[in-house]
Coordinates of C-alpha atoms and ligand atoms in Angstrom, one line a residue:
M105 CA 85.7 66.0 106.9
K106 CA 87.8 63.1 108.2
V107 CA 89.5 62.7 104.8
K108 CA 90.3 66.4 104.5
V109 CA 91.8 66.5 107.9
Y110 CA 93.9 63.4 107.3
R111 CA 95.3 64.9 104.1
R112 CA 96.3 68.1 105.9
V113 CA 98.6 66.1 108.2
V114 CA 100.5 64.0 105.7
S115 CA 101.3 67.0 103.6
Y116 CA 103.7 68.3 106.2
R117 CA 104.1 65.9 109.0
I118 CA 106.5 63.0 109.0
S119 CA 105.3 59.5 109.8
L120 CA 106.2 59.8 113.4
L121 CA 103.5 62.4 113.9
L122 CA 101.1 60.2 112.0
I123 CA 101.2 57.9 114.9
V124 CA 100.2 60.7 117.2
V125 CA 97.3 61.6 114.9
L126 CA 96.0 58.1 114.6
T127 CA 96.0 57.8 118.3
T128 CA 94.0 61.0 118.5
L129 CA 91.6 59.7 116.0
I130 CA 91.1 56.5 117.9
A131 CA 90.5 58.6 121.0
G132 CA 87.6 60.1 119.1
N133 CA 89.0 63.6 118.6
F134 CA 88.9 64.5 114.9
S135 CA 90.5 67.9 115.1
I136 CA 94.0 67.9 113.7
A137 CA 94.8 71.2 115.4
N138 CA 94.6 69.4 118.7
A139 CA 98.2 68.3 118.4
Q140 CA 99.0 71.8 119.6
S141 CA 95.4 72.9 120.4
R142 CA 95.7 75.6 117.8
P143 CA 92.7 77.9 117.4
E144 CA 91.5 77.8 113.8
V145 CA 93.0 80.4 111.5
R146 CA 90.4 82.7 110.0
L147 CA 92.7 85.3 108.6
V148 CA 96.4 85.1 107.5
L149 CA 97.7 88.7 108.0
Q150 CA 101.0 89.1 106.3
I151 CA 102.7 92.4 107.2
T152 CA 105.7 93.5 105.2
I153 CA 107.6 96.6 106.3
D154 CA 109.4 98.0 103.3
G155 CA 113.1 98.5 104.1
L156 CA 112.9 97.5 107.7
R157 CA 116.4 96.4 108.4
A158 CA 116.2 93.8 111.2
D159 CA 118.2 95.9 113.7
L160 CA 115.9 98.9 113.6
I161 CA 113.3 97.3 115.9
N162 CA 116.1 96.9 118.5
R163 CA 117.6 100.3 118.1
Y164 CA 114.3 102.1 118.7
E165 CA 112.8 99.8 121.2
N166 CA 112.7 102.4 124.0
G167 CA 110.3 104.4 121.9
F168 CA 107.9 101.5 121.4
G169 CA 104.6 100.9 123.3
K170 CA 103.5 97.6 124.6
D171 CA 101.2 96.5 121.8
G172 CA 103.1 97.0 118.5
F173 CA 106.5 95.6 117.7
R174 CA 107.0 94.7 121.4
L175 CA 103.9 92.5 121.3
L176 CA 105.2 90.7 118.3
K177 CA 108.6 90.2 119.8
E178 CA 107.4 89.0 123.1
K179 CA 104.3 87.0 122.1
G180 CA 105.4 85.6 118.8
T181 CA 108.1 83.4 117.5
Y182 CA 110.8 85.9 116.6
Y183 CA 113.6 85.2 114.2
T184 CA 116.5 87.6 114.7
N185 CA 118.8 86.2 112.0
A186 CA 116.8 86.0 108.8
H187 CA 118.7 86.9 105.5
Y188 CA 117.8 87.0 101.9
Q189 CA 120.0 84.7 99.9
Y190 CA 120.1 86.4 96.5
A191 CA 122.1 89.4 95.4
N192 CA 119.7 92.1 94.2
T193 CA 117.8 93.1 97.4
E194 CA 115.1 95.3 96.0
T195 CA 111.4 95.7 96.7
I196 CA 109.7 93.5 94.0
V197 CA 112.3 90.8 94.5
G198 CA 111.8 90.6 98.3
H199 CA 108.0 90.8 98.2
T200 CA 107.8 88.1 95.5
T201 CA 110.2 85.9 97.4
L202 CA 108.1 86.2 100.5
A203 CA 104.9 85.5 98.5
T204 CA 106.3 82.5 96.5
G205 CA 109.0 81.0 98.8
T206 CA 111.4 80.8 96.0
F207 CA 114.2 82.8 94.4
P208 CA 114.3 85.4 91.6
S209 CA 115.8 82.7 89.3
Q210 CA 112.4 81.0 89.6
H211 CA 109.9 83.8 90.1
G212 CA 111.6 86.0 87.5
M213 CA 111.5 89.2 89.5
I214 CA 115.2 89.9 89.3
G215 CA 115.0 93.6 90.1
N216 CA 112.7 96.5 90.2
V217 CA 113.8 97.2 86.7
W218 CA 115.5 95.1 84.0
F219 CA 116.5 95.6 80.4
D220 CA 114.0 94.0 77.9
R221 CA 116.4 92.7 75.3
E222 CA 113.6 92.2 72.7
A223 CA 112.0 95.6 73.1
G224 CA 115.4 97.2 73.5
E225 CA 114.3 99.3 76.5
L226 CA 114.0 99.1 80.3
A227 CA 111.0 97.3 81.8
Y228 CA 109.4 98.1 85.1
N229 CA 108.6 94.9 87.0
I230 CA 104.8 94.7 87.1
E231 CA 103.8 97.0 84.3
D232 CA 101.2 95.6 82.0
P233 CA 99.8 97.7 79.2
N234 CA 96.7 95.4 79.0
S235 CA 95.7 96.2 82.6
P236 CA 95.3 100.0 82.9
I237 CA 94.6 101.6 86.3
I238 CA 90.9 102.2 86.9
P239 CA 90.4 106.0 87.3
T240 CA 89.1 107.1 90.7
R241 CA 88.2 110.6 89.7
E242 CA 88.2 112.9 86.7
N243 CA 91.1 115.1 85.8
V244 CA 93.8 113.6 88.0
S245 CA 97.0 115.6 87.2
K246 CA 100.2 113.6 87.1
G247 CA 102.4 114.0 90.1
E248 CA 106.2 114.2 89.8
Q249 CA 107.6 110.7 89.9
V250 CA 110.7 110.4 92.2
D251 CA 110.7 106.6 92.6
P252 CA 113.7 105.7 90.4
A253 CA 112.1 102.4 89.4
Q254 CA 108.6 103.7 88.8
K255 CA 110.2 106.4 86.6
K256 CA 111.3 103.7 84.1
S257 CA 107.7 102.5 83.7
R258 CA 106.5 102.8 80.1
T259 CA 102.8 102.4 80.8
Q260 CA 100.3 103.0 83.6
G261 CA 99.0 99.4 83.5
R262 CA 99.8 97.0 86.4
S263 CA 99.3 93.3 86.9
P264 CA 101.1 90.2 88.2
A265 CA 101.4 88.7 84.6
V266 CA 105.2 88.6 84.6
I267 CA 105.5 86.9 88.0
L268 CA 106.5 83.4 87.0
A269 CA 105.8 81.4 90.2
P270 CA 102.6 80.7 92.2
T271 CA 102.1 82.6 95.5
F272 CA 100.8 81.5 98.9
G273 CA 97.5 83.2 98.0
D274 CA 97.2 81.3 94.7
G275 CA 97.6 78.1 96.6
L276 CA 95.1 79.1 99.3
A277 CA 92.5 79.8 96.6
A278 CA 93.1 76.4 95.0
Y279 CA 92.9 74.6 98.4
Y280 CA 89.6 76.1 99.4
G281 CA 87.9 76.0 96.0
G282 CA 88.2 79.7 95.5
R283 CA 86.3 80.5 98.7
S284 CA 89.1 82.3 100.5
K285 CA 89.2 86.1 100.1
I286 CA 92.7 87.3 99.0
F287 CA 93.9 90.9 99.1
G288 CA 97.1 92.9 98.9
V289 CA 97.3 96.5 100.0
S290 CA 100.3 98.8 100.0
G291 CA 101.7 102.3 99.5
K292 CA 103.5 100.9 96.4
D293 CA 101.9 99.1 93.4
R294 CA 104.6 96.4 93.2
S295 CA 104.2 95.5 96.9
A296 CA 100.5 95.1 96.6
V297 CA 100.4 93.2 93.3
S298 CA 103.1 90.7 94.1
M299 CA 101.6 89.7 97.5
A300 CA 98.0 89.5 96.1
G301 CA 99.4 86.9 93.6
H302 CA 97.7 85.9 90.4
V303 CA 94.2 85.3 91.8
G304 CA 94.0 87.8 94.7
K305 CA 93.0 91.5 94.4
A306 CA 95.4 94.4 94.9
F307 CA 95.0 98.0 95.9
W308 CA 97.8 100.6 96.2
Y309 CA 98.3 104.3 97.0
S310 CA 98.6 106.6 94.0
T311 CA 101.1 109.4 94.2
N312 CA 99.0 111.2 91.6
S313 CA 95.8 111.4 93.6
G314 CA 96.3 110.1 97.2
D315 CA 93.7 107.5 96.3
F316 CA 94.0 103.7 96.7
V317 CA 93.8 102.4 93.1
S318 CA 93.6 99.1 91.3
S319 CA 93.7 97.9 87.7
T320 CA 91.4 96.2 85.2
Y321 CA 93.3 93.0 85.9
Y322 CA 91.3 92.9 89.1
Y323 CA 88.1 94.7 88.6
D324 CA 85.9 96.2 85.9
A325 CA 84.8 98.9 88.4
Y326 CA 85.7 99.8 92.0
P327 CA 83.6 98.2 94.7
D328 CA 81.3 100.8 96.4
W329 CA 83.3 100.9 99.6
V330 CA 86.5 101.8 97.7
T331 CA 84.8 104.6 95.9
K332 CA 83.4 105.8 99.2
W333 CA 86.8 105.6 100.9
N334 CA 88.5 107.5 98.1
A335 CA 85.7 110.2 98.1
R336 CA 86.7 111.1 101.7
R337 CA 90.0 112.3 100.2
Q338 CA 91.9 111.8 103.4
A339 CA 95.4 112.5 101.9
E340 CA 94.2 115.9 100.8
G341 CA 93.3 116.7 104.4
Y342 CA 97.1 117.0 105.0
A343 CA 97.5 119.9 102.6
G344 CA 99.3 122.8 104.4
K345 CA 100.3 120.5 107.2
S346 CA 103.6 119.0 108.2
W347 CA 105.2 115.8 109.4
S348 CA 106.2 116.5 113.0
L349 CA 108.0 114.3 115.6
L350 CA 105.6 112.2 117.6
N351 CA 107.5 112.7 120.9
D352 CA 109.7 115.3 122.4
T353 CA 113.1 115.5 120.5
S354 CA 115.0 114.5 123.7
A355 CA 113.2 111.1 123.6
Y356 CA 115.0 110.0 120.4
L357 CA 118.2 108.1 120.2
L358 CA 119.1 109.9 117.0
A359 CA 118.0 113.4 118.1
A360 CA 121.3 114.9 116.9
Q361 CA 120.9 113.4 113.4
D362 CA 118.3 115.6 111.9
D363 CA 120.2 118.1 109.8
R364 CA 122.8 116.3 107.8
P365 CA 124.1 117.8 104.5
Y366 CA 123.8 114.6 102.5
E367 CA 120.0 114.2 103.2
V368 CA 117.8 115.0 100.2
D369 CA 115.3 117.8 100.4
L370 CA 112.2 116.9 98.4
K371 CA 111.9 120.4 96.9
G372 CA 110.7 122.3 100.0
Y373 CA 110.2 119.3 102.3
G374 CA 113.4 120.2 104.0
R375 CA 116.1 118.3 105.9
V376 CA 114.8 119.0 109.4
F377 CA 111.5 118.7 111.3
P378 CA 108.8 119.8 110.8
H379 CA 108.7 118.7 107.1
P380 CA 105.9 120.6 105.3
F381 CA 103.8 118.6 102.8
G382 CA 102.9 121.7 100.8
Q383 CA 99.6 122.3 99.1
A384 CA 97.6 119.6 97.3
N385 CA 98.2 121.0 93.8
D386 CA 102.0 120.7 94.4
K387 CA 103.3 118.0 92.1
L388 CA 105.2 116.4 95.0
F389 CA 102.4 116.6 97.6
Y390 CA 101.2 113.1 97.4
T391 CA 104.7 111.7 97.3
R392 CA 105.7 113.6 100.4
I393 CA 102.7 112.0 102.2
L394 CA 104.3 108.7 101.4
V395 CA 107.7 109.9 102.7
S396 CA 106.2 110.3 106.2
P397 CA 104.1 108.2 108.6
V398 CA 100.9 109.5 107.0
G399 CA 101.1 107.0 104.0
D400 CA 101.2 104.1 106.4
Q401 CA 98.3 105.6 108.4
L402 CA 96.3 105.8 105.1
A403 CA 97.2 102.2 104.3
L404 CA 96.0 101.1 107.8
D405 CA 92.7 103.0 107.4
F406 CA 92.1 101.6 103.9
S407 CA 92.9 98.1 105.2
K408 CA 90.4 98.4 108.1
S409 CA 87.8 99.4 105.6
L410 CA 88.6 96.4 103.4
I411 CA 88.4 94.0 106.4
T412 CA 85.0 95.4 107.3
H413 CA 83.4 95.6 103.9
E414 CA 84.9 92.4 102.5
Q415 CA 84.1 90.6 105.8
L416 CA 87.5 89.1 106.1
G417 CA 88.0 86.4 108.8
Q418 CA 84.4 85.9 109.5
D419 CA 84.1 82.2 108.8
K420 CA 86.0 78.9 108.9
I421 CA 87.5 79.4 105.4
P422 CA 90.8 81.3 106.1
D423 CA 91.2 84.6 104.2
Y424 CA 94.4 86.4 103.4
L425 CA 95.4 90.0 103.7
S426 CA 98.8 91.4 102.9
I427 CA 99.6 94.9 104.1
S428 CA 102.9 96.3 102.9
F429 CA 103.8 99.5 104.7
S430 CA 106.0 101.7 102.5
G431 CA 106.9 104.7 104.8
V432 CA 110.1 103.4 106.4
D433 CA 111.7 102.7 103.0
A434 CA 110.6 106.0 101.5
V435 CA 112.0 107.9 104.4
N436 CA 115.2 105.9 104.3
H437 CA 115.7 106.7 100.7
F438 CA 115.7 110.5 101.3
F439 CA 117.1 110.7 104.8
G440 CA 119.1 107.5 105.3
P441 CA 118.5 104.8 107.9
S442 CA 120.4 106.5 110.6
S443 CA 118.4 109.7 110.6
L444 CA 116.0 111.2 113.1
E445 CA 113.4 110.8 110.4
N446 CA 114.0 107.1 110.3
E447 CA 113.6 106.8 114.0
D448 CA 110.4 108.7 114.1
V449 CA 108.8 106.8 111.1
V450 CA 109.5 103.5 112.8
V451 CA 108.2 104.7 116.2
Q452 CA 105.0 106.0 114.5
L453 CA 104.7 102.7 112.7
D454 CA 104.8 100.9 116.0
R455 CA 101.6 102.9 117.0
I456 CA 100.0 102.0 113.6
L457 CA 100.7 98.3 114.2
A458 CA 99.2 98.6 117.7
D459 CA 96.1 100.1 116.2
L460 CA 95.9 97.4 113.5
F461 CA 96.2 94.6 116.1
A462 CA 93.5 96.1 118.3
F463 CA 91.2 96.4 115.3
I464 CA 91.9 92.8 114.3
D465 CA 91.3 91.6 117.9
K466 CA 87.9 93.3 117.9
T467 CA 86.7 92.2 114.5
I468 CA 88.3 88.7 114.1
G469 CA 90.2 87.9 117.3
L470 CA 94.0 87.8 117.5
K471 CA 93.9 84.1 118.4
H472 CA 92.1 83.4 115.0
T473 CA 94.6 85.5 113.1
L474 CA 98.0 84.2 111.9
I475 CA 100.2 87.3 111.8
V476 CA 103.4 87.1 109.8
L477 CA 105.7 90.1 109.8
S478 CA 108.9 90.5 107.7
A479 CA 110.6 93.0 105.4
D480 CA 111.5 93.0 101.7
H481 CA 115.1 94.1 102.2
G482 CA 117.2 96.2 104.6
M483 CA 119.0 99.5 103.8
A484 CA 122.6 100.8 103.6
D485 CA 123.8 103.7 105.5
L486 CA 124.9 106.6 103.3
P487 CA 128.5 106.5 102.0
E488 CA 128.9 110.1 103.2
Y489 CA 127.8 109.2 106.7
M490 CA 130.1 106.1 106.8
T491 CA 133.0 108.2 105.6
E492 CA 132.2 110.8 108.3
L493 CA 132.5 107.9 110.8
G494 CA 135.9 106.8 109.4
Y495 CA 134.8 104.0 107.0
K496 CA 135.8 104.8 103.4
A497 CA 132.9 104.5 100.9
G498 CA 131.7 106.3 97.9
R499 CA 129.4 106.4 94.9
L500 CA 130.1 105.0 91.5
D501 CA 129.3 106.8 88.3
P502 CA 127.5 104.4 86.0
D503 CA 129.0 106.2 82.9
E504 CA 132.5 105.4 84.2
I505 CA 131.6 101.7 84.7
V506 CA 130.3 101.6 81.1
A507 CA 133.4 103.3 79.8
A508 CA 135.7 100.8 81.6
A509 CA 133.7 97.9 80.1
N510 CA 133.8 99.3 76.6
K511 CA 137.5 99.8 76.9
S512 CA 137.9 96.1 77.6
G513 CA 135.7 95.3 74.6
Q514 CA 137.9 97.4 72.3
K515 CA 140.8 95.0 73.1
F516 CA 138.7 92.4 71.2
G517 CA 138.1 94.9 68.3
V518 CA 134.5 95.8 69.3
D519 CA 133.5 99.4 69.9
E520 CA 130.8 100.1 72.4
I521 CA 130.3 96.5 73.4
V522 CA 127.9 97.5 76.3
R523 CA 124.3 97.5 75.1
F524 CA 122.9 98.7 78.4
F525 CA 123.7 99.1 82.0
Y526 CA 121.1 99.3 84.7
R527 CA 122.4 98.4 88.1
P528 CA 123.3 95.7 88.9
Y529 CA 123.3 94.2 85.4
L530 CA 125.5 95.0 82.4
Y531 CA 124.0 93.8 79.1
L532 CA 126.4 93.2 76.2
N533 CA 125.7 93.8 72.5
D534 CA 125.0 90.3 71.1
K535 CA 125.0 91.5 67.5
K536 CA 128.3 93.1 67.7
I537 CA 129.9 90.1 69.4
A538 CA 128.5 87.8 66.8
A539 CA 129.6 90.0 63.9
A540 CA 133.2 90.2 65.3
K541 CA 133.3 86.4 65.6
I542 CA 135.0 86.6 69.0
D543 CA 134.9 84.2 71.9
R544 CA 132.0 85.4 74.0
V545 CA 133.1 83.8 77.2
K546 CA 136.6 85.3 76.9
V547 CA 135.1 88.8 76.4
E548 CA 132.8 88.5 79.3
H549 CA 135.6 87.3 81.6
A550 CA 137.9 90.1 80.4
I551 CA 135.3 92.8 81.1
A552 CA 134.3 91.3 84.5
D553 CA 138.0 91.1 85.5
A554 CA 138.6 94.7 84.5
L555 CA 135.5 95.9 86.4
T556 CA 136.5 93.9 89.5
D557 CA 139.7 96.0 89.6
F558 CA 137.6 99.2 89.5
D559 CA 137.7 101.2 92.8
G560 CA 134.4 100.6 94.7
I561 CA 133.5 97.3 92.9
A562 CA 133.9 94.1 95.0
L563 CA 133.2 91.6 92.2
A564 CA 131.8 91.5 88.7
V565 CA 130.3 88.1 87.9
P566 CA 129.8 87.0 84.3
T567 CA 126.9 84.6 83.6
S568 CA 129.4 82.0 82.2
R569 CA 130.9 81.8 85.7
L570 CA 127.7 81.1 87.5
S571 CA 127.7 77.4 86.9
S572 CA 131.3 76.9 87.9
Q573 CA 132.0 75.6 91.4
Q574 CA 133.2 78.6 93.3
A575 CA 133.6 79.0 97.0
N576 CA 132.7 82.7 96.9
P577 CA 129.2 83.0 98.5
L578 CA 128.6 86.2 96.5
V579 CA 128.5 84.0 93.3
A580 CA 125.8 81.8 94.8
Q581 CA 123.8 85.0 95.6
V582 CA 124.2 86.1 92.0
R583 CA 123.2 82.6 90.7
R584 CA 120.0 82.7 92.7
N585 CA 119.2 86.1 91.2
H586 CA 119.8 84.9 87.6
H587 CA 116.9 84.5 85.3
V588 CA 117.9 83.2 81.9
S589 CA 116.1 85.8 79.7
R590 CA 115.8 88.8 82.0
S591 CA 119.2 89.0 83.7
G592 CA 122.1 90.7 82.1
D593 CA 125.5 89.2 81.1
I594 CA 127.6 90.6 83.9
Y595 CA 126.4 91.2 87.5
I596 CA 128.3 94.1 89.2
I597 CA 128.6 94.0 93.0
Q598 CA 129.7 97.2 94.7
K599 CA 132.0 97.1 97.8
P600 CA 130.1 97.4 101.2
Y601 CA 128.5 100.8 101.7
W602 CA 129.3 101.9 98.1
F603 CA 126.4 102.8 95.8
L604 CA 126.2 102.0 92.1
F605 CA 124.8 105.4 91.3
D606 CA 125.7 109.1 91.8
K607 CA 123.7 111.2 94.1
G608 CA 120.4 111.6 92.3
P609 CA 116.8 112.1 93.3
V610 CA 117.4 109.8 96.3
A611 CA 120.2 109.7 98.9
A612 CA 120.3 106.2 100.2
M613 CA 119.8 102.8 98.5
H614 CA 119.5 99.1 99.1
G615 CA 120.0 96.4 96.5
S616 CA 123.4 94.9 97.5
P617 CA 124.2 91.3 98.6
W618 CA 125.7 92.7 101.9
R619 CA 124.2 91.9 105.3
Y620 CA 122.7 95.4 106.0
D621 CA 120.6 94.8 102.9
T622 CA 119.8 91.1 103.4
H623 CA 118.9 91.2 107.1
V624 CA 115.2 91.4 107.9
P625 CA 113.0 90.4 110.8
I626 CA 110.7 87.4 110.6
I627 CA 108.0 87.1 113.2
F628 CA 105.0 84.7 113.5
M629 CA 102.3 85.4 116.0
G630 CA 98.8 84.2 116.9
S631 CA 97.0 81.0 116.3
G632 CA 98.7 79.1 119.2
I633 CA 102.2 80.1 118.2
Q634 CA 104.6 80.0 121.1
P635 CA 106.6 83.0 122.4
K636 CA 110.2 82.3 121.4
T637 CA 113.3 84.2 120.2
V638 CA 115.3 82.2 117.7
H639 CA 118.8 83.2 116.7
R640 CA 119.6 80.5 114.1
L641 CA 120.0 81.5 110.4
V642 CA 116.7 81.3 108.5
H643 CA 115.6 82.8 105.2
P644 CA 112.5 84.6 103.8
V645 CA 112.0 81.7 101.4
D646 CA 110.9 79.8 104.5
V647 CA 108.0 82.1 105.2
A648 CA 105.4 80.9 102.6
P649 CA 106.2 77.2 103.3
T650 CA 105.7 77.8 107.0
I651 CA 102.3 79.4 106.5
T652 CA 101.2 76.6 104.3
A653 CA 102.5 74.0 106.8
L654 CA 100.5 75.7 109.6
L655 CA 97.4 75.5 107.4
G656 CA 98.0 71.9 106.4
M657 CA 98.6 72.9 102.7
T658 CA 101.2 72.0 100.2
P659 CA 103.9 74.7 99.8
P660 CA 103.6 77.1 96.8
G661 CA 104.5 75.3 93.6
S662 CA 108.1 76.6 93.1
A663 CA 108.9 77.1 96.8
Q664 CA 112.4 76.2 97.8
G665 CA 112.3 77.2 101.5
L666 CA 111.4 74.9 104.4
P667 CA 108.8 75.2 107.1
L668 CA 110.3 76.9 110.3
E669 CA 110.0 74.2 112.9
E670 CA 109.9 76.5 115.9
V671 CA 106.6 77.9 114.5
L672 CA 105.1 74.5 114.0
R673 CA 105.9 73.1 117.4
Ligands
LIG167 ZN1 111.5 97.9 99.3

């Protein structure tokens, strides 16, 4: 016991602290936690709110109760100025960065979707044909897919096989000899799988059935409690019902921002409250559930069942549960982050968090639970909304971007030099460039320069310019996003509030390197952490190394972030 305790210290404390520890040992107190009298951590609860731009928990504060976000902000160490440092602020990228403490250049998740050069087609981040989803019931009819990334998926299999860096959960399993229980739950597959890591187990909401599903990567068959939970068919219970405001309309800051012409109606879901879910046999029914507070409610209920049946946090070996709530992001995509819908989904999430904390306190004890809350990215306001306010913004047609790039290629005698474009990356046709025997670097630069002149594009960055010393911070963000085999040849950055796509199945988007997309909250609470609000600049890569430091563990293998000192004090 002595040896183990001693190792925990040296892994993250500098020699000065060693003196304190030795003094403590001499005094006959062998507990390392005594430096701060920290209660032991029995559960690490990592909460990720998909698309929760950092300012939203200030804007809606009047609608919050005492025991949700307010509890975190007042009792936890609250970082108000946390920013992602890479360019492509998307869901899988943010979650994997939180889980691994490193950048997409290392963990390989460069976007929700990238072009697989070998296969010659798009790849969806966590798809894995070798790990099919385990059916939960017979004859599930396929729902209509509206998630633009999921739509690109070629197979129904899911696993973390393509995540190239170890996660916090992977390290926790190693440290405790496989005795920690490690789980990831989410409304979205990619948010559950990335956080569960390579050795944990993941469950996510299915927009086909309303069930929480998993794949053969994790299980041969569902545990009994999962089968029983799904048999209750809670999502189906919302058939014929609607999403209504929690409070009276007058209580909302954005009461006047319900009916806006640029919001997207999910085929009958409407632009104004109440939003009817439709009947259970409607192909969009289970998706609409996710585009409301109900999906988060179901994730909460499923997580409670998991905590109970898997007996999380019941002994001295810390367990890990990641819950990623998807409702805020889904609502943002269809209605925008400055909609009444956004305000209500965040206010209702506040109640869901309060419920979760009360449950954790009852079953494990909040003082034995290390709670870490953050988000995977922020969200941009709609170009149409910004234009209405007087800021000029717009949407770029991807076909026009490709046409402009091809036109530059023709100057080098190559027709249709673009092999593929999927935002933000442009992939060039290697074979044609080789056959034409032209200088690849010159072509890349010519195309990038032509695109940078394009209205709505801030900067196009060719791979060959990533290594050059440039003062432009955008280039550094693109470099951290660059994976040598997955990234494209030219990274296209839109101007602020511009979108790299026409109005399609969704209205609003994230994914830019601008501050509204990089800004997320980071809050640590419980386990002796001091109430404090910190305004210095910190980064989501610091989250995993901070958790490991609190537990006395080595950071995840590829981690580049640093422990946040205010949490450790
Ligand atoms: Zn997201």
